[in-house]
């Protein structure tokens, strides 16, 4: 995965003729932290876990990126995800670098108490690796606001008495009650919808007339579905790790959203037909939204797919062979670094609120989120026209140009 991520970056670096020194720096992460740590389970057994924090680059500001709990988490995956964060933060103009972390674990197999002990121990062992001005984690696959609250509380308790308010900014995606931002939970899905709306403007489509299918119904996929349905999109298929649901007339998204909240899965929802998982890629739609994991749109699936645009809500959902097939068919791909940037943008708003001790209203959050995402989409489309390239290459070109400009001005220490 890290190699695939590097290929995307190198292609755009060629397009803009990036300074070879900056290319070398950005090809590898700055710091790779691997931690083996013990956790006492409810049964009394003590089990060892492996956790990672990869800090890719901090030219633009503190390292920033999510924390993933999934059985497939490994060094290679986290390195790729960390690099994408650098390019994403640069693209949308945030004062952040890129990082990512993870623990190799299936969180569904552990109790709340076990997860709390695991999160606190991992945070403690990360020590000074993280901090509001150093590296700021956030939720990702398998983690949530409750876990961010535990990270913040652990960090605050081992950090001495000064600056308690600012210390809240050590992590974003917290519950609103403990210093989170209104609008953060839905922000990534909201940003995906803005990117889709922007593409509609670019290609002369009406958002309200789109047929949409979605892979993944967790934080990002479910909020996107809810907001898209409110705009009049017809969501005809939804998949998660338990089931794939289909209704050609459009699923009842508010009912499915409520069902998934209660049951933490979509299996068993009786308002739609359950179909074979692979069939998701055979359903003709206008927009396909991958919002689960990486490497889902393979070459073979891409051959079968019929859609006009893919908006990458997930990180790295399209393989390079899959992308070649889709671009060959004239499908637009709005890349992850642009499409799912809404989450980190509102994380930045949360961090600003923690620094100032002031809470923003949800409509202020939404207005500013929309401005930033819209502006980034405008820049990508302008670059795409200038370089006559794909949306992905254009997004990287915008991002790398900003990084190169800052390196030019600051120089490379010493
Ligand atoms: P989540 O854990 O809340 O949800 C993941 C969803 O994917 C679940 O519905 C799960 O059932 C589903 N899933 C897993 N394997 C699947 C499979 N094989 N087929 C179909 N569905 C499957 O995670 P999330 O926070 O919604 O993140 C989803 C993606 O969005 C990830 O790639 C993540 O890196 C990216 N992302 C998340 C955020 C954020 O703010 N949470 C921000 C930017 C990017």
Short mmCIF file of C-alpha atoms and ligand atoms in Angstrom, two decimals:
data_model
loop_
_atom_site.label_atom_id
_atom_site.label_comp_id
_atom_site.label_asym_id
_atom_site.label_seq_id
_atom_site.Cartn_x
_atom_site.Cartn_y
_atom_site.Cartn_z
CA UNK A 1 0.00 0.00 0.00
CA UNK A 2 2.81 2.36 0.83
CA UNK A 3 4.30 1.68 -2.59
CA UNK A 4 0.96 2.35 -4.28
CA UNK A 5 0.62 5.61 -2.32
CA UNK A 6 4.14 6.54 -3.39
CA UNK A 7 3.34 5.90 -7.05
CA UNK A 8 0.42 8.37 -6.89
CA UNK A 9 2.70 10.99 -5.41
CA UNK A 10 5.58 10.36 -7.84
CA UNK A 11 3.26 10.68 -10.86
CA UNK A 12 2.11 14.14 -9.78
CA UNK A 13 5.67 15.06 -8.78
CA UNK A 14 6.69 14.33 -12.41
CA UNK A 15 3.82 16.46 -13.70
CA UNK A 16 4.89 19.55 -11.77
CA UNK A 17 8.61 18.75 -11.96
CA UNK A 18 8.96 18.70 -8.17
CA UNK A 19 12.41 19.53 -6.76
CA UNK A 20 14.19 16.13 -6.33
CA UNK A 21 15.19 16.97 -2.73
CA UNK A 22 11.56 17.46 -1.68
CA UNK A 23 10.68 14.28 -3.51
CA UNK A 24 13.21 12.34 -1.41
CA UNK A 25 11.93 13.83 1.85
CA UNK A 26 8.26 13.13 1.05
CA UNK A 27 8.90 9.54 -0.08
CA UNK A 28 9.47 8.28 3.48
CA UNK A 29 7.89 9.08 6.86
CA UNK A 30 9.85 11.22 9.28
CA UNK A 31 9.22 9.02 12.35
CA UNK A 32 7.98 5.44 12.73
CA UNK A 33 6.89 4.49 16.24
CA UNK A 34 6.00 0.84 16.97
CA UNK A 35 4.79 -0.06 20.45
CA UNK A 36 4.16 -3.50 21.97
CA UNK A 37 2.03 -3.13 25.09
CA UNK A 38 0.15 -5.31 27.57
CA UNK A 39 -3.55 -5.15 28.46
CA UNK A 40 -5.33 -7.11 31.18
CA UNK A 41 -8.51 -8.70 29.76
CA UNK A 42 -11.73 -9.20 31.76
CA UNK A 43 -10.89 -12.91 32.10
CA UNK A 44 -7.69 -12.02 33.99
CA UNK A 45 -5.48 -13.00 31.04
CA UNK A 46 -2.82 -10.47 30.02
CA UNK A 47 -2.50 -10.01 26.28
CA UNK A 48 0.13 -8.16 24.22
CA UNK A 49 -0.95 -5.76 21.43
CA UNK A 50 0.97 -3.98 18.69
CA UNK A 51 0.32 -0.30 18.00
CA UNK A 52 1.79 2.17 15.51
CA UNK A 53 2.14 5.92 15.11
CA UNK A 54 3.71 7.01 11.85
CA UNK A 55 4.56 10.69 11.51
CA UNK A 56 5.04 11.39 7.83
CA UNK A 57 5.79 15.10 7.60
CA UNK A 58 5.36 18.24 9.73
CA UNK A 59 6.51 21.00 7.42
CA UNK A 60 3.14 22.79 7.56
CA UNK A 61 2.34 22.24 11.25
CA UNK A 62 1.83 19.53 13.89
CA UNK A 63 1.41 15.96 12.62
CA UNK A 64 -2.29 15.13 12.23
CA UNK A 65 -4.14 11.92 11.45
CA UNK A 66 -6.53 9.23 12.62
CA UNK A 67 -6.12 6.16 14.75
CA UNK A 68 -7.37 2.89 13.27
CA UNK A 69 -8.36 -0.26 15.19
CA UNK A 70 -8.61 -3.16 12.75
CA UNK A 71 -7.17 -6.69 12.48
CA UNK A 72 -5.36 -5.82 9.22
CA UNK A 73 -3.46 -2.81 10.61
CA UNK A 74 0.26 -3.14 9.90
CA UNK A 75 3.26 -0.88 9.35
CA UNK A 76 2.83 -0.71 5.58
CA UNK A 77 -0.83 0.34 5.79
CA UNK A 78 -0.21 2.99 8.43
CA UNK A 79 2.72 4.42 6.45
CA UNK A 80 0.48 4.87 3.39
CA UNK A 81 -2.31 6.41 5.44
CA UNK A 82 0.14 8.82 7.09
CA UNK A 83 1.48 10.03 3.73
CA UNK A 84 -2.06 10.63 2.45
CA UNK A 85 -2.68 12.86 5.49
CA UNK A 86 0.28 15.10 4.57
CA UNK A 87 -1.06 15.53 1.04
CA UNK A 88 -4.65 16.03 2.26
CA UNK A 89 -3.81 18.71 4.83
CA UNK A 90 -1.66 20.55 2.31
CA UNK A 91 -4.35 20.34 -0.38
CA UNK A 92 -7.06 21.91 1.80
CA UNK A 93 -4.68 24.54 3.21
CA UNK A 94 -4.56 23.45 6.86
CA UNK A 95 -1.60 24.27 9.14
CA UNK A 96 -0.97 20.54 9.73
CA UNK A 97 1.36 17.82 8.63
CA UNK A 98 0.41 14.18 8.21
CA UNK A 99 0.41 11.15 10.51
CA UNK A 100 -1.60 8.01 11.18
CA UNK A 101 -1.77 5.41 13.91
CA UNK A 102 -3.34 2.10 14.56
CA UNK A 103 -3.61 -0.99 16.69
CA UNK A 104 -3.88 -4.48 15.23
CA UNK A 105 -7.11 -5.55 16.89
CA UNK A 106 -10.74 -6.36 16.12
CA UNK A 107 -12.42 -3.98 18.59
CA UNK A 108 -15.75 -5.83 18.26
CA UNK A 109 -14.23 -8.74 20.18
CA UNK A 110 -13.47 -6.70 23.31
CA UNK A 111 -15.57 -5.21 26.10
CA UNK A 112 -15.76 -1.49 26.80
CA UNK A 113 -13.58 -1.94 29.86
CA UNK A 114 -10.92 -3.82 27.90
CA UNK A 115 -10.91 -1.18 25.15
CA UNK A 116 -10.62 1.59 27.70
CA UNK A 117 -7.59 -0.06 29.34
CA UNK A 118 -6.06 -0.62 25.88
CA UNK A 119 -6.58 2.99 24.74
CA UNK A 120 -5.21 4.42 27.99
CA UNK A 121 -2.15 2.17 28.01
CA UNK A 122 -1.37 2.89 24.34
CA UNK A 123 -1.75 6.65 24.95
CA UNK A 124 0.51 6.45 27.97
CA UNK A 125 3.20 4.63 26.01
CA UNK A 126 2.95 7.13 23.16
CA UNK A 127 3.98 9.70 25.79
CA UNK A 128 5.44 12.85 24.27
CA UNK A 129 5.06 11.46 20.75
CA UNK A 130 1.65 13.17 20.74
CA UNK A 131 0.55 16.61 21.97
CA UNK A 132 -1.55 19.58 20.83
CA UNK A 133 1.47 21.17 19.14
CA UNK A 134 3.19 17.89 18.21
CA UNK A 135 0.85 15.23 16.84
CA UNK A 136 -2.94 15.15 17.10
CA UNK A 137 -4.80 11.83 16.61
CA UNK A 138 -8.50 11.53 15.63
CA UNK A 139 -11.03 8.75 14.96
CA UNK A 140 -10.77 6.42 11.98
CA UNK A 141 -12.01 2.88 11.23
CA UNK A 142 -12.88 1.07 14.46
CA UNK A 143 -12.39 4.08 16.77
CA UNK A 144 -14.91 6.64 17.99
CA UNK A 145 -15.51 9.75 20.12
CA UNK A 146 -15.56 7.78 23.36
CA UNK A 147 -12.04 6.50 22.68
CA UNK A 148 -10.85 10.02 21.83
CA UNK A 149 -12.23 11.14 25.22
CA UNK A 150 -10.13 8.44 26.93
CA UNK A 151 -7.00 9.56 25.03
CA UNK A 152 -7.57 13.17 26.09
CA UNK A 153 -8.24 12.25 29.70
CA UNK A 154 -5.15 10.02 29.91
CA UNK A 155 -2.94 12.67 28.33
CA UNK A 156 -4.31 15.40 30.63
CA UNK A 157 -3.77 13.25 33.73
CA UNK A 158 -0.12 12.56 33.00
CA UNK A 159 0.66 16.12 31.83
CA UNK A 160 0.76 18.15 35.03
CA UNK A 161 -1.67 20.87 36.06
CA UNK A 162 -0.88 23.76 33.64
CA UNK A 163 -2.76 24.54 30.43
CA UNK A 164 -5.62 22.12 30.98
CA UNK A 165 -7.86 23.83 28.41
CA UNK A 166 -5.29 23.71 25.59
CA UNK A 167 -4.41 20.10 26.44
CA UNK A 168 -7.83 19.11 25.13
CA UNK A 169 -6.41 19.74 21.66
CA UNK A 170 -4.17 16.66 21.95
CA UNK A 171 -6.87 14.74 20.09
CA UNK A 172 -9.88 15.67 17.93
CA UNK A 173 -13.18 13.90 17.29
CA UNK A 174 -13.98 14.00 21.03
CA UNK A 175 -17.53 14.05 22.38
CA UNK A 176 -18.96 17.57 22.29
CA UNK A 177 -19.40 17.43 26.09
CA UNK A 178 -15.65 17.01 26.69
CA UNK A 179 -14.39 19.53 24.12
CA UNK A 180 -15.38 18.12 20.74
CA UNK A 181 -16.86 20.26 17.97
CA UNK A 182 -20.44 20.34 16.83
CA UNK A 183 -20.55 18.92 13.31
CA UNK A 184 -17.38 16.79 13.64
CA UNK A 185 -19.15 13.42 13.56
CA UNK A 186 -20.89 14.15 10.24
CA UNK A 187 -18.04 16.25 8.78
CA UNK A 188 -16.36 13.63 6.60
CA UNK A 189 -19.67 12.50 5.06
CA UNK A 190 -20.65 16.15 4.62
CA UNK A 191 -17.38 16.88 2.81
CA UNK A 192 -17.95 13.88 0.52
CA UNK A 193 -21.35 15.30 -0.37
CA UNK A 194 -19.84 18.74 -1.11
CA UNK A 195 -17.31 17.05 -3.42
CA UNK A 196 -20.13 15.22 -5.21
CA UNK A 197 -22.11 18.45 -5.52
CA UNK A 198 -19.05 20.19 -6.94
CA UNK A 199 -18.62 17.41 -9.52
CA UNK A 200 -22.30 17.88 -10.48
CA UNK A 201 -21.60 21.56 -11.18
CA UNK A 202 -18.50 20.63 -13.18
CA UNK A 203 -20.38 18.15 -15.38
CA UNK A 204 -23.84 19.71 -15.53
CA UNK A 205 -25.70 17.08 -13.46
CA UNK A 206 -28.35 17.60 -10.83
CA UNK A 207 -27.47 16.23 -7.40
CA UNK A 208 -31.13 15.45 -6.66
CA UNK A 209 -31.36 13.19 -9.72
CA UNK A 210 -28.40 10.94 -8.92
CA UNK A 211 -28.64 7.23 -8.21
CA UNK A 212 -26.02 6.32 -5.65
CA UNK A 213 -24.55 3.16 -4.08
CA UNK A 214 -22.37 3.11 -0.96
CA UNK A 215 -19.88 0.60 0.40
CA UNK A 216 -19.47 1.03 4.16
CA UNK A 217 -22.09 2.31 6.58
CA UNK A 218 -19.97 3.42 9.51
CA UNK A 219 -19.26 7.00 10.48
CA UNK A 220 -18.51 8.26 6.97
CA UNK A 221 -20.86 6.14 4.85
CA UNK A 222 -23.93 6.51 7.07
CA UNK A 223 -23.67 10.28 7.43
CA UNK A 224 -23.04 10.68 3.72
CA UNK A 225 -26.13 8.53 3.00
CA UNK A 226 -28.28 10.53 5.40
CA UNK A 227 -27.21 13.89 3.93
CA UNK A 228 -27.41 12.69 0.30
CA UNK A 229 -30.94 11.36 0.86
CA UNK A 230 -31.92 14.75 2.31
CA UNK A 231 -30.72 16.32 -0.97
CA UNK A 232 -32.96 13.96 -2.94
CA UNK A 233 -30.35 11.43 -4.12
CA UNK A 234 -31.71 7.93 -4.57
CA UNK A 235 -29.49 5.57 -2.55
CA UNK A 236 -30.18 2.21 -4.23
CA UNK A 237 -27.58 -0.01 -2.52
CA UNK A 238 -25.64 -0.02 0.74
CA UNK A 239 -23.09 -2.56 1.99
CA UNK A 240 -21.30 -3.06 5.28
CA UNK A 241 -19.23 -5.98 6.58
CA UNK A 242 -22.42 -7.90 7.50
CA UNK A 243 -24.75 -7.46 4.49
CA UNK A 244 -25.49 -5.73 1.18
CA UNK A 245 -28.95 -4.18 0.77
CA UNK A 246 -30.63 -3.20 -2.49
CA UNK A 247 -33.81 -1.39 -3.47
CA UNK A 248 -34.01 0.04 -6.97
CA UNK A 249 -36.60 2.58 -5.85
CA UNK A 250 -34.22 3.89 -3.18
CA UNK A 251 -33.62 2.65 0.36
CA UNK A 252 -35.34 4.30 3.32
CA UNK A 253 -32.12 5.91 4.57
CA UNK A 254 -33.47 7.54 7.80
CA UNK A 255 -34.84 4.13 8.87
CA UNK A 256 -31.62 2.32 7.91
CA UNK A 257 -29.53 4.98 9.71
CA UNK A 258 -31.56 4.49 12.91
CA UNK A 259 -31.36 0.69 12.56
CA UNK A 260 -27.58 0.74 12.07
CA UNK A 261 -27.12 3.05 15.08
CA UNK A 262 -28.98 0.62 17.30
CA UNK A 263 -27.58 -2.65 15.96
CA UNK A 264 -24.09 -1.51 14.82
CA UNK A 265 -24.71 -3.30 11.48
CA UNK A 266 -27.19 -3.27 8.61
CA UNK A 267 -27.89 -7.01 8.53
CA UNK A 268 -31.44 -7.77 9.64
CA UNK A 269 -32.91 -4.49 8.33
CA UNK A 270 -36.17 -5.63 6.80
CA UNK A 271 -36.91 -2.66 4.52
CA UNK A 272 -34.81 -3.91 1.57
CA UNK A 273 -33.59 -7.04 -0.26
CA UNK A 274 -30.33 -8.56 0.88
CA UNK A 275 -28.10 -9.45 -2.08
CA UNK A 276 -24.73 -11.10 -2.52
CA UNK A 277 -21.88 -8.70 -1.57
CA UNK A 278 -20.23 -8.91 -4.98
CA UNK A 279 -23.45 -7.76 -6.66
CA UNK A 280 -22.85 -4.28 -5.27
CA UNK A 281 -20.38 -3.75 -8.12
CA UNK A 282 -22.91 -4.85 -10.79
CA UNK A 283 -25.59 -2.28 -9.94
CA UNK A 284 -25.65 0.62 -12.42
CA UNK A 285 -25.54 3.98 -10.61
CA UNK A 286 -24.44 7.54 -11.31
CA UNK A 287 -22.17 7.76 -8.27
CA UNK A 288 -20.41 5.01 -6.33
CA UNK A 289 -19.17 5.95 -2.86
CA UNK A 290 -16.56 3.60 -1.36
CA UNK A 291 -16.64 4.38 2.39
CA UNK A 292 -15.13 1.22 3.92
CA UNK A 293 -11.53 0.13 3.45
CA UNK A 294 -8.71 0.33 0.92
CA UNK A 295 -8.23 -1.72 -2.28
CA UNK A 296 -11.95 -2.39 -2.81
CA UNK A 297 -12.23 -1.22 -6.43
CA UNK A 298 -10.02 -3.83 -8.06
CA UNK A 299 -9.41 -4.26 -11.78
CA UNK A 300 -11.96 -7.09 -11.95
CA UNK A 301 -14.66 -5.13 -10.12
CA UNK A 302 -13.91 -1.99 -12.14
CA UNK A 303 -14.57 -3.94 -15.35
CA UNK A 304 -18.06 -4.79 -14.07
CA UNK A 305 -18.91 -1.38 -12.66
CA UNK A 306 -21.20 1.05 -14.40
CA UNK A 307 -21.10 4.57 -12.94
CA UNK A 308 -20.10 8.10 -13.91
CA UNK A 309 -18.21 9.15 -10.83
CA UNK A 310 -16.51 7.57 -7.83
CA UNK A 311 -16.14 9.81 -4.81
CA UNK A 312 -13.50 8.22 -2.58
CA UNK A 313 -14.87 8.62 0.93
CA UNK A 314 -12.50 5.87 2.14
CA UNK A 315 -8.74 6.19 1.97
CA UNK A 316 -7.14 4.28 -0.90
CA UNK A 317 -10.26 2.38 -2.04
CA UNK A 318 -9.20 2.17 -5.71
CA UNK A 319 -6.26 0.03 -6.81
CA UNK A 320 -4.06 1.47 -9.58
CA UNK A 321 -5.22 -1.26 -12.01
CA UNK A 322 -8.86 -0.51 -11.07
CA UNK A 323 -8.23 3.18 -11.65
CA UNK A 324 -6.79 2.56 -15.13
CA UNK A 325 -9.91 0.60 -16.11
CA UNK A 326 -12.28 3.28 -14.78
CA UNK A 327 -10.44 6.22 -16.33
CA UNK A 328 -10.43 4.26 -19.60
CA UNK A 329 -14.22 4.04 -19.36
CA UNK A 330 -14.46 7.81 -18.80
CA UNK A 331 -15.38 7.54 -15.11
CA UNK A 332 -14.28 10.49 -12.97
CA UNK A 333 -12.59 9.62 -9.68
CA UNK A 334 -12.68 12.30 -7.00
CA UNK A 335 -9.65 11.23 -4.95
CA UNK A 336 -9.62 10.47 -1.23
CA UNK A 337 -7.26 13.33 -0.36
CA UNK A 338 -9.92 15.74 -1.60
CA UNK A 339 -13.18 13.83 -1.09
CA UNK A 340 -12.78 12.85 2.55
CA UNK A 341 -10.96 15.97 3.79
CA UNK A 342 -14.06 17.24 5.63
CA UNK A 343 -13.12 15.25 8.73
CA UNK A 344 -9.70 16.81 9.18
CA UNK A 345 -11.05 20.28 8.39
CA UNK A 346 -13.56 20.10 11.26
CA UNK A 347 -10.87 18.49 13.43
CA UNK A 348 -8.90 21.68 12.81
CA UNK A 349 -11.95 23.72 13.89
CA UNK A 350 -12.15 21.60 17.06
CA UNK A 351 -8.47 22.25 17.78
CA UNK A 352 -8.99 26.01 17.31
CA UNK A 353 -11.98 25.90 19.68
CA UNK A 354 -9.88 24.04 22.27
CA UNK A 355 -7.10 26.63 21.98
CA UNK A 356 -9.45 29.58 22.41
CA UNK A 357 -11.87 27.99 24.89
CA UNK A 358 -14.79 29.05 22.67
CA UNK A 359 -17.43 26.78 21.14
CA UNK A 360 -18.62 27.48 17.59
CA UNK A 361 -22.24 27.13 16.44
CA UNK A 362 -22.93 24.24 14.09
CA UNK A 363 -23.93 26.57 11.24
CA UNK A 364 -20.56 28.38 11.56
CA UNK A 365 -18.80 25.00 11.36
CA UNK A 366 -20.80 24.01 8.27
CA UNK A 367 -20.29 27.34 6.48
CA UNK A 368 -16.54 27.32 7.02
CA UNK A 369 -16.28 23.63 6.11
CA UNK A 370 -18.15 24.26 2.86
CA UNK A 371 -15.91 27.23 1.97
CA UNK A 372 -12.70 25.25 2.48
CA UNK A 373 -13.87 22.12 0.66
CA UNK A 374 -15.35 24.12 -2.21
CA UNK A 375 -12.19 26.17 -2.63
CA UNK A 376 -10.04 23.00 -2.68
CA UNK A 377 -12.34 21.44 -5.31
CA UNK A 378 -12.11 24.63 -7.41
CA UNK A 379 -8.31 24.53 -7.24
CA UNK A 380 -8.23 20.86 -8.27
CA UNK A 381 -10.51 21.43 -11.27
CA UNK A 382 -8.41 24.44 -12.38
CA UNK A 383 -5.20 22.37 -12.07
CA UNK A 384 -6.84 19.47 -13.93
CA UNK A 385 -7.57 21.79 -16.83
CA UNK A 386 -4.09 23.33 -16.73
CA UNK A 387 -2.25 19.99 -16.71
CA UNK A 388 -4.87 18.03 -18.68
CA UNK A 389 -4.77 15.21 -16.14
CA UNK A 390 -7.04 13.23 -13.79
CA UNK A 391 -8.64 14.67 -10.63
CA UNK A 392 -6.19 12.63 -8.54
CA UNK A 393 -3.07 13.89 -10.30
CA UNK A 394 -4.43 17.44 -10.12
CA UNK A 395 -5.15 17.13 -6.38
CA UNK A 396 -1.59 15.92 -5.75
CA UNK A 397 -0.20 18.69 -7.96
CA UNK A 398 -2.02 21.36 -5.90
CA UNK A 399 -0.89 19.75 -2.67
CA UNK A 400 2.75 19.28 -3.71
CA UNK A 401 2.96 22.84 -5.09
CA UNK A 402 2.06 24.21 -1.65
CA UNK A 403 4.59 21.96 0.10
CA UNK A 404 7.30 22.90 -2.43
CA UNK A 405 6.56 26.60 -1.99
CA UNK A 406 6.99 26.32 1.80
CA UNK A 407 10.21 24.27 1.43
CA UNK A 408 11.53 26.90 -1.01
CA UNK A 409 10.91 29.65 1.53
CA UNK A 410 12.05 27.80 4.67
CA UNK A 411 14.91 25.79 3.20
CA UNK A 412 16.03 22.44 4.55
CA UNK A 413 17.56 22.54 8.05
CA UNK A 414 20.45 23.07 8.75
P1 LIG B 1 -16.12 2.95 10.55
O1 LIG B 1 -15.38 1.93 11.30
O2 LIG B 1 -17.06 3.86 11.25
O3 LIG B 1 -16.94 2.24 9.35
C1 LIG B 1 -16.38 1.34 8.44
C2 LIG B 1 -17.51 0.71 7.66
O4 LIG B 1 -16.97 -0.14 6.66
C3 LIG B 1 -18.42 -0.18 8.53
O5 LIG B 1 -19.77 0.03 8.15
C4 LIG B 1 -17.99 -1.59 8.15
O6 LIG B 1 -19.03 -2.53 8.33
C5 LIG B 1 -17.67 -1.38 6.68
N1 LIG B 1 -16.88 -2.45 6.09
C6 LIG B 1 -15.72 -3.00 6.56
N2 LIG B 1 -15.30 -3.97 5.72
C7 LIG B 1 -16.20 -4.01 4.71
C8 LIG B 1 -16.32 -4.80 3.53
N3 LIG B 1 -15.42 -5.75 3.24
N4 LIG B 1 -17.38 -4.58 2.72
C9 LIG B 1 -18.29 -3.63 2.99
N5 LIG B 1 -18.22 -2.85 4.09
C10 LIG B 1 -17.19 -3.04 4.93
O7 LIG B 1 -15.01 3.79 9.74
P2 LIG B 1 -15.15 5.25 9.12
O8 LIG B 1 -14.62 6.21 10.11
O9 LIG B 1 -16.50 5.43 8.54
O10 LIG B 1 -14.05 5.18 7.94
C11 LIG B 1 -14.35 4.65 6.67
C12 LIG B 1 -13.27 5.08 5.69
O11 LIG B 1 -13.23 6.52 5.64
C13 LIG B 1 -11.85 4.66 6.02
O12 LIG B 1 -11.11 4.43 4.84
C14 LIG B 1 -11.28 5.87 6.74
O13 LIG B 1 -9.86 5.92 6.70
C15 LIG B 1 -11.91 6.96 5.92
N6 LIG B 1 -11.97 8.26 6.60
C16 LIG B 1 -12.61 8.41 7.78
C17 LIG B 1 -12.67 9.65 8.38
C18 LIG B 1 -13.44 9.89 9.66
O14 LIG B 1 -13.61 11.06 10.03
N7 LIG B 1 -13.94 8.89 10.34
C19 LIG B 1 -12.04 10.75 7.78
C20 LIG B 1 -11.40 10.58 6.56
C21 LIG B 1 -11.37 9.32 5.99
#
